[in-house]
Amino acid sequence: MSDVVLRLSGIEKVYNRGAPGEVHVLRGADLRVNRGEVVALVAPSGAGKSTLLHIAGLLDTPDAGEVEIAGEAMQGRSDRKRTAMRRSEVGFVYQFHHLLPEFTAQENITLPQLANGIGRKSADLRALELLDSVGIKERANHRPGALSGGEQQRVAFCRAMANTPKLLLADEPTGNLDPETSDRVFGALMRLVRETGLSALIATHNLELAAQMDRCIRLDGGYLRED
Ligand code: ADP
């Protein structure tokens, strides 16, 4: 496997190109995340963190530049290939949990595995193991509405890890929680990431959380700079 899990080269993104409301969000962003590395992406609101994460996670395409995941260039790949890569190699965590409300915590973690071709029994088992590793196995049969904000985010981490991705992308994963819960939930995420040797790019504007990561990259004026 390649030692570079995510490589972004010369990424450009413009919204509403040519229109009066044109927004040039990324102006040639370069970034590398190595195997086992946890990288903080720090920038103020509106700077383009979500845009960059969506491009890195193959949820959006850049206007120019290249995205490489686990050594595979994504440029010009079919939608089918991009979807398959996204499903198997990338885990995504949002600021708001986005769990499916009508399914239990365990089912929310089982479903992406079934979509990836895993059998029901092993998918259920893995879901339980993941919930156990973030300390909420006893909540397996609860629906998201019956969980606290911190518990919902823990389930969202487990869902992102369900298909043992190579890369975790997280967009302000604890930004919606009070400071104390945020610290504990972030601790649980970091333990899970470190235990599995996963590579991660985590957007935050909390500098204390950023300091716990291996490297800190700032997004400023459409470019990425390392601290
Ligand atoms: P962040 O995650 O750092 O808050 P975003 O990536 O969400 O920043 O947004 C960066 C800029 O791009 C903002 O000015 C935002 O208003 C603009 N933007 C984001 N998505 C769109 C879109 N779909 N259409 C037009 N402008 C957008």
PDB file of N, CA, C and O in Angstrom, residues 79-148:
ATOM      1  N   ASP A  79     -18.069   7.500 -12.210  1.00  0.00           N
ATOM      2  CA  ASP A  79     -18.826   7.700 -10.967  1.00  0.00           C
ATOM      3  C   ASP A  79     -18.857   6.415 -10.152  1.00  0.00           C
ATOM      4  O   ASP A  79     -18.807   6.431  -8.929  1.00  0.00           O
ATOM      5  N   ARG A  80     -18.940   5.319 -10.859  1.00  0.00           N
ATOM      6  CA  ARG A  80     -19.031   4.028 -10.198  1.00  0.00           C
ATOM      7  C   ARG A  80     -17.764   3.735  -9.388  1.00  0.00           C
ATOM      8  O   ARG A  80     -17.823   3.302  -8.240  1.00  0.00           O
ATOM      9  N   LYS A  81     -16.613   3.998 -10.021  1.00  0.00           N
ATOM     10  CA  LYS A  81     -15.333   3.769  -9.351  1.00  0.00           C
ATOM     11  C   LYS A  81     -15.185   4.700  -8.151  1.00  0.00           C
ATOM     12  O   LYS A  81     -14.735   4.291  -7.070  1.00  0.00           O
ATOM     13  N   ARG A  82     -15.591   5.965  -8.339  1.00  0.00           N
ATOM     14  CA  ARG A  82     -15.480   6.939  -7.247  1.00  0.00           C
ATOM     15  C   ARG A  82     -16.381   6.537  -6.069  1.00  0.00           C
ATOM     16  O   ARG A  82     -15.982   6.613  -4.911  1.00  0.00           O
ATOM     17  N   THR A  83     -17.587   6.055  -6.387  1.00  0.00           N
ATOM     18  CA  THR A  83     -18.495   5.613  -5.322  1.00  0.00           C
ATOM     19  C   THR A  83     -17.913   4.413  -4.588  1.00  0.00           C
ATOM     20  O   THR A  83     -17.949   4.334  -3.359  1.00  0.00           O
ATOM     21  N   ALA A  84     -17.335   3.483  -5.333  1.00  0.00           N
ATOM     22  CA  ALA A  84     -16.752   2.292  -4.717  1.00  0.00           C
ATOM     23  C   ALA A  84     -15.575   2.679  -3.814  1.00  0.00           C
ATOM     24  O   ALA A  84     -15.448   2.176  -2.695  1.00  0.00           O
ATOM     25  N   MET A  85     -14.750   3.617  -4.283  1.00  0.00           N
ATOM     26  CA  MET A  85     -13.604   4.079  -3.478  1.00  0.00           C
ATOM     27  C   MET A  85     -14.098   4.754  -2.209  1.00  0.00           C
ATOM     28  O   MET A  85     -13.575   4.543  -1.120  1.00  0.00           O
ATOM     29  N   ARG A  86     -15.118   5.609  -2.381  1.00  0.00           N
ATOM     30  CA  ARG A  86     -15.643   6.359  -1.242  1.00  0.00           C
ATOM     31  C   ARG A  86     -16.202   5.398  -0.186  1.00  0.00           C
ATOM     32  O   ARG A  86     -15.955   5.557   0.996  1.00  0.00           O
ATOM     33  N   ARG A  87     -16.886   4.382  -0.650  1.00  0.00           N
ATOM     34  CA  ARG A  87     -17.506   3.431   0.264  1.00  0.00           C
ATOM     35  C   ARG A  87     -16.476   2.610   1.027  1.00  0.00           C
ATOM     36  O   ARG A  87     -16.616   2.360   2.217  1.00  0.00           O
ATOM     37  N   SER A  88     -15.430   2.181   0.330  1.00  0.00           N
ATOM     38  CA  SER A  88     -14.511   1.242   0.969  1.00  0.00           C
ATOM     39  C   SER A  88     -13.296   1.907   1.595  1.00  0.00           C
ATOM     40  O   SER A  88     -12.726   1.371   2.531  1.00  0.00           O
ATOM     41  N   GLU A  89     -12.875   3.060   1.099  1.00  0.00           N
ATOM     42  CA  GLU A  89     -11.599   3.630   1.567  1.00  0.00           C
ATOM     43  C   GLU A  89     -11.744   4.886   2.418  1.00  0.00           C
ATOM     44  O   GLU A  89     -10.777   5.310   3.037  1.00  0.00           O
ATOM     45  N   VAL A  90     -12.931   5.505   2.388  1.00  0.00           N
ATOM     46  CA  VAL A  90     -13.076   6.790   3.081  1.00  0.00           C
ATOM     47  C   VAL A  90     -14.221   6.725   4.094  1.00  0.00           C
ATOM     48  O   VAL A  90     -15.303   6.235   3.788  1.00  0.00           O
ATOM     49  N   GLY A  91     -13.953   7.230   5.294  1.00  0.00           N
ATOM     50  CA  GLY A  91     -15.020   7.385   6.294  1.00  0.00           C
ATOM     51  C   GLY A  91     -15.233   8.871   6.521  1.00  0.00           C
ATOM     52  O   GLY A  91     -14.260   9.632   6.572  1.00  0.00           O
ATOM     53  N   PHE A  92     -16.476   9.293   6.648  1.00  0.00           N
ATOM     54  CA  PHE A  92     -16.769  10.725   6.782  1.00  0.00           C
ATOM     55  C   PHE A  92     -17.575  10.966   8.057  1.00  0.00           C
ATOM     56  O   PHE A  92     -18.527  10.260   8.334  1.00  0.00           O
ATOM     57  N   VAL A  93     -17.157  11.967   8.823  1.00  0.00           N
ATOM     58  CA  VAL A  93     -17.926  12.372  10.011  1.00  0.00           C
ATOM     59  C   VAL A  93     -18.266  13.848   9.872  1.00  0.00           C
ATOM     60  O   VAL A  93     -17.382  14.666   9.579  1.00  0.00           O
ATOM     61  N   TYR A  94     -19.522  14.190  10.081  1.00  0.00           N
ATOM     62  CA  TYR A  94     -19.985  15.578   9.963  1.00  0.00           C
ATOM     63  C   TYR A  94     -20.146  16.197  11.350  1.00  0.00           C
ATOM     64  O   TYR A  94     -20.151  15.496  12.365  1.00  0.00           O
ATOM     65  N   GLN A  95     -20.343  17.501  11.358  1.00  0.00           N
ATOM     66  CA  GLN A  95     -20.568  18.194  12.634  1.00  0.00           C
ATOM     67  C   GLN A  95     -21.871  17.703  13.288  1.00  0.00           C
ATOM     68  O   GLN A  95     -21.945  17.526  14.488  1.00  0.00           O
ATOM     69  N   PHE A  96     -22.886  17.507  12.462  1.00  0.00           N
ATOM     70  CA  PHE A  96     -24.145  16.951  12.951  1.00  0.00           C
ATOM     71  C   PHE A  96     -24.155  15.494  12.526  1.00  0.00           C
ATOM     72  O   PHE A  96     -23.742  15.184  11.407  1.00  0.00           O
ATOM     73  N   HIS A  97     -24.623  14.636  13.414  1.00  0.00           N
ATOM     74  CA  HIS A  97     -24.361  13.199  13.235  1.00  0.00           C
ATOM     75  C   HIS A  97     -24.895  12.602  11.943  1.00  0.00           C
ATOM     76  O   HIS A  97     -24.296  11.686  11.386  1.00  0.00           O
ATOM     77  N   HIS A  98     -26.013  13.119  11.436  1.00  0.00           N
ATOM     78  CA  HIS A  98     -26.631  12.579  10.215  1.00  0.00           C
ATOM     79  C   HIS A  98     -26.891  11.079  10.286  1.00  0.00           C
ATOM     80  O   HIS A  98     -26.726  10.373   9.285  1.00  0.00           O
ATOM     81  N   LEU A  99     -27.267  10.601  11.484  1.00  0.00           N
ATOM     82  CA  LEU A  99     -27.630   9.180  11.586  1.00  0.00           C
ATOM     83  C   LEU A  99     -29.055   9.022  11.076  1.00  0.00           C
ATOM     84  O   LEU A  99     -29.842   9.982  11.087  1.00  0.00           O
ATOM     85  N   LEU A 100     -29.390   7.828  10.630  1.00  0.00           N
ATOM     86  CA  LEU A 100     -30.758   7.588  10.154  1.00  0.00           C
ATOM     87  C   LEU A 100     -31.661   7.397  11.367  1.00  0.00           C
ATOM     88  O   LEU A 100     -31.447   6.471  12.165  1.00  0.00           O
ATOM     89  N   PRO A 101     -32.683   8.266  11.537  1.00  0.00           N
ATOM     90  CA  PRO A 101     -33.439   8.280  12.796  1.00  0.00           C
ATOM     91  C   PRO A 101     -34.276   7.036  13.039  1.00  0.00           C
ATOM     92  O   PRO A 101     -34.550   6.680  14.176  1.00  0.00           O
ATOM     93  N   GLU A 102     -34.674   6.351  11.956  1.00  0.00           N
ATOM     94  CA  GLU A 102     -35.581   5.217  12.162  1.00  0.00           C
ATOM     95  C   GLU A 102     -34.843   3.906  12.416  1.00  0.00           C
ATOM     96  O   GLU A 102     -35.459   2.869  12.602  1.00  0.00           O
ATOM     97  N   PHE A 103     -33.497   3.977  12.424  1.00  0.00           N
ATOM     98  CA  PHE A 103     -32.706   2.772  12.690  1.00  0.00           C
ATOM     99  C   PHE A 103     -31.953   2.912  14.011  1.00  0.00           C
ATOM    100  O   PHE A 103     -31.653   4.025  14.448  1.00  0.00           O
ATOM    101  N   THR A 104     -31.638   1.756  14.626  1.00  0.00           N
ATOM    102  CA  THR A 104     -30.901   1.785  15.895  1.00  0.00           C
ATOM    103  C   THR A 104     -29.442   2.170  15.642  1.00  0.00           C
ATOM    104  O   THR A 104     -28.974   2.186  14.490  1.00  0.00           O
ATOM    105  N   ALA A 105     -28.718   2.426  16.742  1.00  0.00           N
ATOM    106  CA  ALA A 105     -27.293   2.743  16.650  1.00  0.00           C
ATOM    107  C   ALA A 105     -26.564   1.626  15.894  1.00  0.00           C
ATOM    108  O   ALA A 105     -25.810   1.880  14.951  1.00  0.00           O
ATOM    109  N   GLN A 106     -26.840   0.392  16.309  1.00  0.00           N
ATOM    110  CA  GLN A 106     -26.154  -0.741  15.671  1.00  0.00           C
ATOM    111  C   GLN A 106     -26.494  -0.820  14.181  1.00  0.00           C
ATOM    112  O   GLN A 106     -25.609  -0.999  13.343  1.00  0.00           O
ATOM    113  N   GLU A 107     -27.775  -0.659  13.845  1.00  0.00           N
ATOM    114  CA  GLU A 107     -28.177  -0.739  12.431  1.00  0.00           C
ATOM    115  C   GLU A 107     -27.511   0.359  11.598  1.00  0.00           C
ATOM    116  O   GLU A 107     -27.143   0.145  10.448  1.00  0.00           O
ATOM    117  N   ASN A 108     -27.364   1.551  12.189  1.00  0.00           N
ATOM    118  CA  ASN A 108     -26.710   2.645  11.466  1.00  0.00           C
ATOM    119  C   ASN A 108     -25.267   2.272  11.087  1.00  0.00           C
ATOM    120  O   ASN A 108     -24.732   2.796  10.118  1.00  0.00           O
ATOM    121  N   ILE A 109     -24.649   1.395  11.863  1.00  0.00           N
ATOM    122  CA  ILE A 109     -23.266   0.992  11.579  1.00  0.00           C
ATOM    123  C   ILE A 109     -23.237  -0.252  10.693  1.00  0.00           C
ATOM    124  O   ILE A 109     -22.309  -0.472   9.922  1.00  0.00           O
ATOM    125  N   THR A 110     -24.300  -1.044  10.793  1.00  0.00           N
ATOM    126  CA  THR A 110     -24.389  -2.267   9.975  1.00  0.00           C
ATOM    127  C   THR A 110     -24.690  -1.932   8.506  1.00  0.00           C
ATOM    128  O   THR A 110     -24.109  -2.515   7.588  1.00  0.00           O
ATOM    129  N   LEU A 111     -25.593  -0.950   8.301  1.00  0.00           N
ATOM    130  CA  LEU A 111     -26.076  -0.676   6.936  1.00  0.00           C
ATOM    131  C   LEU A 111     -24.974  -0.364   5.910  1.00  0.00           C
ATOM    132  O   LEU A 111     -24.984  -0.932   4.817  1.00  0.00           O
ATOM    133  N   PRO A 112     -24.003   0.534   6.231  1.00  0.00           N
ATOM    134  CA  PRO A 112     -22.968   0.787   5.216  1.00  0.00           C
ATOM    135  C   PRO A 112     -22.127  -0.450   4.888  1.00  0.00           C
ATOM    136  O   PRO A 112     -21.594  -0.568   3.785  1.00  0.00           O
ATOM    137  N   GLN A 113     -22.052  -1.372   5.836  1.00  0.00           N
ATOM    138  CA  GLN A 113     -21.304  -2.607   5.562  1.00  0.00           C
ATOM    139  C   GLN A 113     -22.078  -3.496   4.599  1.00  0.00           C
ATOM    140  O   GLN A 113     -21.498  -4.100   3.696  1.00  0.00           O
ATOM    141  N   LEU A 114     -23.409  -3.558   4.787  1.00  0.00           N
ATOM    142  CA  LEU A 114     -24.224  -4.365   3.873  1.00  0.00           C
ATOM    143  C   LEU A 114     -24.120  -3.793   2.462  1.00  0.00           C
ATOM    144  O   LEU A 114     -23.988  -4.535   1.485  1.00  0.00           O
ATOM    145  N   ALA A 115     -24.126  -2.441   2.370  1.00  0.00           N
ATOM    146  CA  ALA A 115     -24.008  -1.791   1.055  1.00  0.00           C
ATOM    147  C   ALA A 115     -22.657  -2.096   0.421  1.00  0.00           C
ATOM    148  O   ALA A 115     -22.499  -2.005  -0.799  1.00  0.00           O
ATOM    149  N   ASN A 116     -21.688  -2.455   1.250  1.00  0.00           N
ATOM    150  CA  ASN A 116     -20.346  -2.747   0.739  1.00  0.00           C
ATOM    151  C   ASN A 116     -20.140  -4.247   0.536  1.00  0.00           C
ATOM    152  O   ASN A 116     -19.018  -4.702   0.312  1.00  0.00           O
ATOM    153  N   GLY A 117     -21.233  -5.027   0.655  1.00  0.00           N
ATOM    154  CA  GLY A 117     -21.159  -6.452   0.328  1.00  0.00           C
ATOM    155  C   GLY A 117     -20.800  -7.370   1.488  1.00  0.00           C
ATOM    156  O   GLY A 117     -20.556  -8.566   1.301  1.00  0.00           O
ATOM    157  N   ILE A 118     -20.765  -6.837   2.716  1.00  0.00           N
ATOM    158  CA  ILE A 118     -20.465  -7.666   3.892  1.00  0.00           C
ATOM    159  C   ILE A 118     -21.735  -8.390   4.326  1.00  0.00           C
ATOM    160  O   ILE A 118     -22.836  -7.842   4.218  1.00  0.00           O
ATOM    161  N   GLY A 119     -21.612  -9.617   4.828  1.00  0.00           N
ATOM    162  CA  GLY A 119     -22.774 -10.386   5.287  1.00  0.00           C
ATOM    163  C   GLY A 119     -23.339  -9.814   6.573  1.00  0.00           C
ATOM    164  O   GLY A 119     -22.626  -9.180   7.355  1.00  0.00           O
ATOM    165  N   ARG A 120     -24.617 -10.062   6.792  1.00  0.00           N
ATOM    166  CA  ARG A 120     -25.347  -9.475   7.919  1.00  0.00           C
ATOM    167  C   ARG A 120     -24.700  -9.802   9.273  1.00  0.00           C
ATOM    168  O   ARG A 120     -24.529  -8.937  10.116  1.00  0.00           O
ATOM    169  N   LYS A 121     -24.333 -11.082   9.455  1.00  0.00           N
ATOM    170  CA  LYS A 121     -23.827 -11.510  10.759  1.00  0.00           C
ATOM    171  C   LYS A 121     -22.533 -10.794  11.120  1.00  0.00           C
ATOM    172  O   LYS A 121     -22.387 -10.257  12.216  1.00  0.00           O
ATOM    173  N   SER A 122     -21.591 -10.793  10.179  1.00  0.00           N
ATOM    174  CA  SER A 122     -20.310 -10.143  10.513  1.00  0.00           C
ATOM    175  C   SER A 122     -20.464  -8.640  10.617  1.00  0.00           C
ATOM    176  O   SER A 122     -19.783  -7.997  11.413  1.00  0.00           O
ATOM    177  N   ALA A 123     -21.396  -8.067   9.821  1.00  0.00           N
ATOM    178  CA  ALA A 123     -21.621  -6.619   9.902  1.00  0.00           C
ATOM    179  C   ALA A 123     -22.181  -6.246  11.284  1.00  0.00           C
ATOM    180  O   ALA A 123     -21.742  -5.281  11.906  1.00  0.00           O
ATOM    181  N   ASP A 124     -23.130  -7.066  11.776  1.00  0.00           N
ATOM    182  CA  ASP A 124     -23.717  -6.815  13.101  1.00  0.00           C
ATOM    183  C   ASP A 124     -22.656  -6.916  14.194  1.00  0.00           C
ATOM    184  O   ASP A 124     -22.604  -6.102  15.114  1.00  0.00           O
ATOM    185  N   LEU A 125     -21.811  -7.920  14.045  1.00  0.00           N
ATOM    186  CA  LEU A 125     -20.761  -8.154  15.039  1.00  0.00           C
ATOM    187  C   LEU A 125     -19.774  -6.993  15.069  1.00  0.00           C
ATOM    188  O   LEU A 125     -19.412  -6.476  16.124  1.00  0.00           O
ATOM    189  N   ARG A 126     -19.373  -6.580  13.880  1.00  0.00           N
ATOM    190  CA  ARG A 126     -18.417  -5.455  13.805  1.00  0.00           C
ATOM    191  C   ARG A 126     -19.037  -4.183  14.399  1.00  0.00           C
ATOM    192  O   ARG A 126     -18.366  -3.422  15.092  1.00  0.00           O
ATOM    193  N   ALA A 127     -20.317  -3.965  14.130  1.00  0.00           N
ATOM    194  CA  ALA A 127     -20.996  -2.784  14.681  1.00  0.00           C
ATOM    195  C   ALA A 127     -20.918  -2.799  16.205  1.00  0.00           C
ATOM    196  O   ALA A 127     -20.604  -1.793  16.840  1.00  0.00           O
ATOM    197  N   LEU A 128     -21.175  -3.971  16.789  1.00  0.00           N
ATOM    198  CA  LEU A 128     -21.137  -4.079  18.255  1.00  0.00           C
ATOM    199  C   LEU A 128     -19.723  -3.853  18.791  1.00  0.00           C
ATOM    200  O   LEU A 128     -19.539  -3.172  19.801  1.00  0.00           O
ATOM    201  N   GLU A 129     -18.737  -4.410  18.101  1.00  0.00           N
ATOM    202  CA  GLU A 129     -17.338  -4.227  18.530  1.00  0.00           C
ATOM    203  C   GLU A 129     -16.959  -2.758  18.509  1.00  0.00           C
ATOM    204  O   GLU A 129     -16.306  -2.251  19.411  1.00  0.00           O
ATOM    205  N   LEU A 130     -17.383  -2.073  17.442  1.00  0.00           N
ATOM    206  CA  LEU A 130     -17.065  -0.642  17.330  1.00  0.00           C
ATOM    207  C   LEU A 130     -17.739   0.144  18.451  1.00  0.00           C
ATOM    208  O   LEU A 130     -17.116   1.002  19.084  1.00  0.00           O
ATOM    209  N   LEU A 131     -19.016  -0.153  18.703  1.00  0.00           N
ATOM    210  CA  LEU A 131     -19.723   0.556  19.779  1.00  0.00           C
ATOM    211  C   LEU A 131     -19.035   0.296  21.117  1.00  0.00           C
ATOM    212  O   LEU A 131     -18.900   1.198  21.949  1.00  0.00           O
ATOM    213  N   ASP A 132     -18.559  -0.936  21.314  1.00  0.00           N
ATOM    214  CA  ASP A 132     -17.852  -1.284  22.541  1.00  0.00           C
ATOM    215  C   ASP A 132     -16.572  -0.454  22.659  1.00  0.00           C
ATOM    216  O   ASP A 132     -16.231   0.053  23.723  1.00  0.00           O
ATOM    217  N   SER A 133     -15.870  -0.284  21.546  1.00  0.00           N
ATOM    218  CA  SER A 133     -14.583   0.420  21.593  1.00  0.00           C
ATOM    219  C   SER A 133     -14.740   1.916  21.900  1.00  0.00           C
ATOM    220  O   SER A 133     -13.795   2.550  22.343  1.00  0.00           O
ATOM    221  N   VAL A 134     -15.943   2.468  21.684  1.00  0.00           N
ATOM    222  CA  VAL A 134     -16.153   3.868  22.095  1.00  0.00           C
ATOM    223  C   VAL A 134     -17.021   3.947  23.357  1.00  0.00           C
ATOM    224  O   VAL A 134     -17.524   5.013  23.712  1.00  0.00           O
ATOM    225  N   GLY A 135     -17.202   2.797  24.015  1.00  0.00           N
ATOM    226  CA  GLY A 135     -17.823   2.784  25.343  1.00  0.00           C
ATOM    227  C   GLY A 135     -19.332   2.894  25.375  1.00  0.00           C
ATOM    228  O   GLY A 135     -19.896   3.253  26.411  1.00  0.00           O
ATOM    229  N   ILE A 136     -20.018   2.559  24.276  1.00  0.00           N
ATOM    230  CA  ILE A 136     -21.491   2.681  24.322  1.00  0.00           C
ATOM    231  C   ILE A 136     -22.199   1.441  23.743  1.00  0.00           C
ATOM    232  O   ILE A 136     -23.261   1.555  23.134  1.00  0.00           O
ATOM    233  N   LYS A 137     -21.598   0.272  24.008  1.00  0.00           N
ATOM    234  CA  LYS A 137     -22.199  -0.966  23.505  1.00  0.00           C
ATOM    235  C   LYS A 137     -23.631  -1.144  24.026  1.00  0.00           C
ATOM    236  O   LYS A 137     -24.505  -1.658  23.324  1.00  0.00           O
ATOM    237  N   GLU A 138     -23.852  -0.713  25.264  1.00  0.00           N
ATOM    238  CA  GLU A 138     -25.176  -0.904  25.876  1.00  0.00           C
ATOM    239  C   GLU A 138     -26.245  -0.021  25.224  1.00  0.00           C
ATOM    240  O   GLU A 138     -27.430  -0.166  25.499  1.00  0.00           O
ATOM    241  N   ARG A 139     -25.821   0.866  24.334  1.00  0.00           N
ATOM    242  CA  ARG A 139     -26.788   1.722  23.632  1.00  0.00           C
ATOM    243  C   ARG A 139     -27.113   1.186  22.224  1.00  0.00           C
ATOM    244  O   ARG A 139     -27.791   1.853  21.448  1.00  0.00           O
ATOM    245  N   ALA A 140     -26.625  -0.010  21.925  1.00  0.00           N
ATOM    246  CA  ALA A 140     -26.732  -0.558  20.566  1.00  0.00           C
ATOM    247  C   ALA A 140     -28.158  -0.537  20.001  1.00  0.00           C
ATOM    248  O   ALA A 140     -28.350  -0.280  18.808  1.00  0.00           O
ATOM    249  N   ASN A 141     -29.138  -0.797  20.871  1.00  0.00           N
ATOM    250  CA  ASN A 141     -30.508  -0.907  20.356  1.00  0.00           C
ATOM    251  C   ASN A 141     -31.324   0.372  20.466  1.00  0.00           C
ATOM    252  O   ASN A 141     -32.532   0.367  20.232  1.00  0.00           O
ATOM    253  N   HIS A 142     -30.651   1.453  20.823  1.00  0.00           N
ATOM    254  CA  HIS A 142     -31.349   2.738  20.923  1.00  0.00           C
ATOM    255  C   HIS A 142     -31.344   3.437  19.565  1.00  0.00           C
ATOM    256  O   HIS A 142     -30.360   3.377  18.832  1.00  0.00           O
ATOM    257  N   ARG A 143     -32.410   4.134  19.290  1.00  0.00           N
ATOM    258  CA  ARG A 143     -32.420   4.983  18.086  1.00  0.00           C
ATOM    259  C   ARG A 143     -31.723   6.298  18.409  1.00  0.00           C
ATOM    260  O   ARG A 143     -31.671   6.706  19.580  1.00  0.00           O
ATOM    261  N   PRO A 144     -31.234   6.999  17.378  1.00  0.00           N
ATOM    262  CA  PRO A 144     -30.488   8.241  17.623  1.00  0.00           C
ATOM    263  C   PRO A 144     -31.227   9.224  18.518  1.00  0.00           C
ATOM    264  O   PRO A 144     -30.621   9.874  19.373  1.00  0.00           O
ATOM    265  N   GLY A 145     -32.558   9.314  18.370  1.00  0.00           N
ATOM    266  CA  GLY A 145     -33.334  10.261  19.162  1.00  0.00           C
ATOM    267  C   GLY A 145     -33.264   9.997  20.656  1.00  0.00           C
ATOM    268  O   GLY A 145     -33.532  10.888  21.457  1.00  0.00           O
ATOM    269  N   ALA A 146     -32.904   8.762  21.029  1.00  0.00           N
ATOM    270  CA  ALA A 146     -32.832   8.416  22.452  1.00  0.00           C
ATOM    271  C   ALA A 146     -31.395   8.506  22.973  1.00  0.00           C
ATOM    272  O   ALA A 146     -31.109   8.083  24.087  1.00  0.00           O
ATOM    273  N   LEU A 147     -30.489   9.046  22.174  1.00  0.00           N
ATOM    274  CA  LEU A 147     -29.076   9.152  22.584  1.00  0.00           C
ATOM    275  C   LEU A 147     -28.717  10.614  22.840  1.00  0.00           C
ATOM    276  O   LEU A 147     -29.304  11.528  22.245  1.00  0.00           O
ATOM    277  N   SER A 148     -27.709  10.837  23.693  1.00  0.00           N
ATOM    278  CA  SER A 148     -27.216  12.201  23.922  1.00  0.00           C
ATOM    279  C   SER A 148     -26.398  12.643  22.704  1.00  0.00           C
ATOM    280  O   SER A 148     -26.006  11.811  21.869  1.00  0.00           O
TER     281      SER A 148
END
